[in-house]
Short mmCIF file of C-alpha atoms in Angstrom, two decimals:
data_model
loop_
_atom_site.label_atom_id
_atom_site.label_comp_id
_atom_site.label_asym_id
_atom_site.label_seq_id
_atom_site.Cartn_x
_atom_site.Cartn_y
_atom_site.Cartn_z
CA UNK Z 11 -41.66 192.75 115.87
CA UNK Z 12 -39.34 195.52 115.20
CA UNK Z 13 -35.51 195.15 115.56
CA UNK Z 14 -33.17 197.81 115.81
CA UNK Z 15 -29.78 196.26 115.05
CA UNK Z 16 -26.77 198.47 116.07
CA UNK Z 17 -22.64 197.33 115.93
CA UNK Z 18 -19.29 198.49 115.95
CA UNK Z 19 -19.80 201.05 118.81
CA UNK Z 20 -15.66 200.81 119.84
CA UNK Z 21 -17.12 202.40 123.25
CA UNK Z 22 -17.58 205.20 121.49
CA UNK Z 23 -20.05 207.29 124.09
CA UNK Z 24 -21.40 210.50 121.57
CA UNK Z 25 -21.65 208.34 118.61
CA UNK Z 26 -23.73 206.11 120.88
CA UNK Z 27 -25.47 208.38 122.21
CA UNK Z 28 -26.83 210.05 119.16
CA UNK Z 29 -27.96 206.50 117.52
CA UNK Z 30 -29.73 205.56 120.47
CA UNK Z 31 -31.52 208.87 120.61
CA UNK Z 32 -32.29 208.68 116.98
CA UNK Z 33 -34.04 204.87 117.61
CA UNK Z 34 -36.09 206.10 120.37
CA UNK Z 35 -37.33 208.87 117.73
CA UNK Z 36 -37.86 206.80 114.95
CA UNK Z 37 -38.85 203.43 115.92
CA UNK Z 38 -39.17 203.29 120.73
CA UNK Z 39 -41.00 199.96 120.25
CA UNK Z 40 -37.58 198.11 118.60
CA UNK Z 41 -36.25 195.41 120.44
CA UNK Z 42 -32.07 196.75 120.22
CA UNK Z 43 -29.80 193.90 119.32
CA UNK Z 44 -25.64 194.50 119.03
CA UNK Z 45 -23.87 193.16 116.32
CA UNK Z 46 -20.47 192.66 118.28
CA UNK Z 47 -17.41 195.01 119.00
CA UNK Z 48 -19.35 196.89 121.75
CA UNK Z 49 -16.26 197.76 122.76
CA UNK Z 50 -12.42 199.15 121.29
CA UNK Z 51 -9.64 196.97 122.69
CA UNK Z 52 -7.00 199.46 122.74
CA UNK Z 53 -3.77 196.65 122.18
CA UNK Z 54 -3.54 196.49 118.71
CA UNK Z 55 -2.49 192.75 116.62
CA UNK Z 56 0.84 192.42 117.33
CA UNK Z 57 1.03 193.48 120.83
CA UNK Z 58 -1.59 190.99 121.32
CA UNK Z 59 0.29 188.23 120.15
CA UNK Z 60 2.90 188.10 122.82
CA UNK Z 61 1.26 190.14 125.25
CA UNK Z 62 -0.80 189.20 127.93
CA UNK Z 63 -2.34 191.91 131.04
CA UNK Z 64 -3.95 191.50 134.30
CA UNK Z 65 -6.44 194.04 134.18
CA UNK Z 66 -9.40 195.01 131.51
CA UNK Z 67 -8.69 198.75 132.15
CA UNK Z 68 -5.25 197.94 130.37
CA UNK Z 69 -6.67 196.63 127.30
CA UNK Z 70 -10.38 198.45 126.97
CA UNK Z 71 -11.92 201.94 126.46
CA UNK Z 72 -14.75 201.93 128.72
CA UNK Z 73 -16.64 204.41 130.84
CA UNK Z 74 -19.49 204.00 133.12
CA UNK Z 75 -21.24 206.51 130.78
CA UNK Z 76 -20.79 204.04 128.22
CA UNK Z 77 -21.67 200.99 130.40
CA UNK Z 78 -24.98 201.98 131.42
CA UNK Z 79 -26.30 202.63 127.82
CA UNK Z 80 -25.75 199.07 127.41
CA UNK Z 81 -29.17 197.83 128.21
CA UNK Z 82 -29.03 195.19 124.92
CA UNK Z 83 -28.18 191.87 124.00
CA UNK Z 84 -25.30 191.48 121.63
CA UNK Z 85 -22.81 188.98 119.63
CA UNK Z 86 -19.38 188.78 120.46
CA UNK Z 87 -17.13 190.87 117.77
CA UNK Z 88 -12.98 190.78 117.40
CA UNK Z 89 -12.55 193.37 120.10
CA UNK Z 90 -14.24 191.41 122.45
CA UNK Z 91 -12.72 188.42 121.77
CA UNK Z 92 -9.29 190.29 121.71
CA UNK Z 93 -9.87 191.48 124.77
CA UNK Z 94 -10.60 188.17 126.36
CA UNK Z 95 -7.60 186.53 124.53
CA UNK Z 96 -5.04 188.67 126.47
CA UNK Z 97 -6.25 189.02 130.00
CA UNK Z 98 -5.76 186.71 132.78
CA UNK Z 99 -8.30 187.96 135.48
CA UNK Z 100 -11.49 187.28 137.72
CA UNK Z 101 -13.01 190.75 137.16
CA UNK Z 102 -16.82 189.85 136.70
CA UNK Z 103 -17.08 191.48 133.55
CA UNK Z 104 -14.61 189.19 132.06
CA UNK Z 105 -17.34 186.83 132.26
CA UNK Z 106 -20.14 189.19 130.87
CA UNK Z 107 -17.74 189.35 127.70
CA UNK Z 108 -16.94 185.62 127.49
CA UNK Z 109 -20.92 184.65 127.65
CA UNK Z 110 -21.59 186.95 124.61
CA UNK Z 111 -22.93 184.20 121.98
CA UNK Z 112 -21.01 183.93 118.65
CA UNK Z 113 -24.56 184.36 117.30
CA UNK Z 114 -28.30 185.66 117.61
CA UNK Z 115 -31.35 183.90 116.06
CA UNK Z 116 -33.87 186.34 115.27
CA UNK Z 117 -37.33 185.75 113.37
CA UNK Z 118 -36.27 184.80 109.75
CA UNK Z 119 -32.51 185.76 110.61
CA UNK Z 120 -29.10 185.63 112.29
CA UNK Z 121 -26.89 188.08 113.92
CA UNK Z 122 -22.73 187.33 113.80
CA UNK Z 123 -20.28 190.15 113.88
CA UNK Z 124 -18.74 188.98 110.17
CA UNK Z 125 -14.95 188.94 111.48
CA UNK Z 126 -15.34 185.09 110.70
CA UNK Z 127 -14.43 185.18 107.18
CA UNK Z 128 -11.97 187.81 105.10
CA UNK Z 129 -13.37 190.73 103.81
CA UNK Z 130 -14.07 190.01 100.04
CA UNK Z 131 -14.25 186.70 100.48
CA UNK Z 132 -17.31 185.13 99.73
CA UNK Z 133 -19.62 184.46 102.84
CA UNK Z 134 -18.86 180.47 104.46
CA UNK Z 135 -22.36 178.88 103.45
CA UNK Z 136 -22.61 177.78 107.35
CA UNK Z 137 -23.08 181.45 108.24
CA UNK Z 138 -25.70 182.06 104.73
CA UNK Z 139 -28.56 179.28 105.47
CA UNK Z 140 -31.69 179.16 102.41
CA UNK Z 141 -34.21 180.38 105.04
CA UNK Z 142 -32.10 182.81 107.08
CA UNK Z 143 -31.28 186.71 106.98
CA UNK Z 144 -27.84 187.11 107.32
CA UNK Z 145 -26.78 190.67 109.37
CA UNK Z 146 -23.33 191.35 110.07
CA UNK Z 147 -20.81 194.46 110.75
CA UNK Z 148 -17.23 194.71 110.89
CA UNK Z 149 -16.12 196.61 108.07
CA UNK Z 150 -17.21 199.97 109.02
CA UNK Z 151 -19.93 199.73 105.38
CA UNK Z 152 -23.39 199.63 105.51
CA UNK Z 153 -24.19 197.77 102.40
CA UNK Z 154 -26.89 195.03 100.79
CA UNK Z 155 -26.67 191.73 98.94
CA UNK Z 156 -29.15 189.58 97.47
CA UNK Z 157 -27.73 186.49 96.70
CA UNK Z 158 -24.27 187.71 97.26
CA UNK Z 159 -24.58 190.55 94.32
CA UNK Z 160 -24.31 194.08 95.72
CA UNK Z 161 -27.64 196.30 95.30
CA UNK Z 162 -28.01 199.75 96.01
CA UNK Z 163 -29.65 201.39 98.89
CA UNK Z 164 -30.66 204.66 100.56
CA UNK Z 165 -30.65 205.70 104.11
CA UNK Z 166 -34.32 206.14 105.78
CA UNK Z 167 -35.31 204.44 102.53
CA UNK Z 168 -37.93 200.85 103.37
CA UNK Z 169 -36.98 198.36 101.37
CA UNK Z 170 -39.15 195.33 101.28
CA UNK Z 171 -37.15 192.31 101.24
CA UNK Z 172 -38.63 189.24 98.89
CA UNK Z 173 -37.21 186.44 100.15
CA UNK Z 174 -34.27 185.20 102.48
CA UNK Z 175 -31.20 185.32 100.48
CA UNK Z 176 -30.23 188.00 101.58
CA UNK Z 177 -27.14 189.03 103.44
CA UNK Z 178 -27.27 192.71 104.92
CA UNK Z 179 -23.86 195.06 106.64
CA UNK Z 180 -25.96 197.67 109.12
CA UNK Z 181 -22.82 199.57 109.15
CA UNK Z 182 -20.78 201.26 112.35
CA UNK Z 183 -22.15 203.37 115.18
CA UNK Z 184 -18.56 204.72 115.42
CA UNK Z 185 -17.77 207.49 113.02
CA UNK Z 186 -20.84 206.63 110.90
CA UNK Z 187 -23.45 206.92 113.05
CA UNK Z 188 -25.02 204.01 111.20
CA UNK Z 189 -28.05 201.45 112.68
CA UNK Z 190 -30.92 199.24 110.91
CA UNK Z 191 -34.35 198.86 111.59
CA UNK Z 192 -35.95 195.14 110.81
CA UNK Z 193 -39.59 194.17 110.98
CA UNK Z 194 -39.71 190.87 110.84
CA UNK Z 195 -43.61 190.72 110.37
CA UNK Z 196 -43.57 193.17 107.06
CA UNK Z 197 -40.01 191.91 106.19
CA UNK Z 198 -38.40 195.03 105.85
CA UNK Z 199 -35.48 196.49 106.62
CA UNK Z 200 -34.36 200.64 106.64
CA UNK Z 201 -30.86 201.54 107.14
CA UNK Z 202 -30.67 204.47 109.31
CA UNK Z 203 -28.13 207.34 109.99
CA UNK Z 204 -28.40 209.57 112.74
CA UNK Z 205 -27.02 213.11 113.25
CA UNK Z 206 -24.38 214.22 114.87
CA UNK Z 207 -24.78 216.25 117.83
CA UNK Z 208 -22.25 217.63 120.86
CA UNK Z 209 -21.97 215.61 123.92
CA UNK Z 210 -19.12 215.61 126.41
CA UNK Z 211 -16.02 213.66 125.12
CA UNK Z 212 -15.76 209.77 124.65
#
């Protein structure tokens, strides 16, 4: 099966827009999967550590636009958890946030958002099992490692993958545009990049 693994949308609606236009060119028959901060909490660190709000509208940038493209399963990134750590509320959608899993399994390998360790820190072995593809977001760069040692890569480029060590960033949809395509059955993966076009504002 094909897998078309997309993160770090921050509710952004034209950058959304454009990488779910380029999927349905490329690859329809991919199974989407989100790799976590599906949405931008807009209260940044330190408010959040004293603050607390009553309503998601206070502490989100959403849009029904943005809702309704939303027809995938995804991990739960910072934002969301952000987001859920400083409201006090019943709204339904609370509860859509707070179900989002921590991880996905897929065929051969695992979905987290990758806010769980620092950033040039090596990855926690718990999240980097022998027989398990590790994909993960967060930093805003697309990038690959085999065995923890950075390789190059090229966008719309196949690249057969050999075993499981590996451990693979698909990048942002904010800003970058940025998605990757897995087939689990040829075991390969293509980091994608779509154009930007207009669309109405975020």
């Amino acid at each position: 099966m094909k897998y078309a693994l997309l993160g770090d949308l921050h509710s952004s609606l034209s950058d959304t827009k454009d990488v779910l236009m380029h999927i349905t060119k490329i690859s329809p028959e991919a199974k989407l999967v989100g790799i976590g901060d599906i949405f931008e909490c807009v209260i940044g660190k330190k408010r959040a550590i004293t603050e607390r709000f009553e309503s998601l509208s206070k502490v989100m940038k959403n849009s029904k636009a943005f809702t309704s493209l939303l027809t995938f399963p995804s991990v739960r990134g910072n934002q969301e958890q952000r987001i859920l750590d400083i409201t006090i509320t019943n709204d339904k959608f609370y509860y859509v946030l707070k179900n989002l899993p921590e991880t996905i399994d897929l065929p051969h390998g695992i979905i987290i958002h990758g806010h769980q360790w620092k950033e040039k820190i090596s990855i926690p072995k718990i999240f980097n099992t022998e027989d398990k593809i590790l994909f993960y977001g967060h930093s805003h760069k697309s990038g690959l490692m085999e065995r923890h040692k950075q390789i190059p890569y090229f966008h719309n480029q196949e690249i057969k993958l050999q075993h499981f060590q590996y451990q693979v960033n698909v990048g942002s949809v904010v800003d970058n545009r940025e998605w990757l395509l897995y087939d689990d059955e040829r075991m390969t993966i293509s980091f994608m990049k779509a154009r930007k076009r207009t669309h109405e504002s975020n």
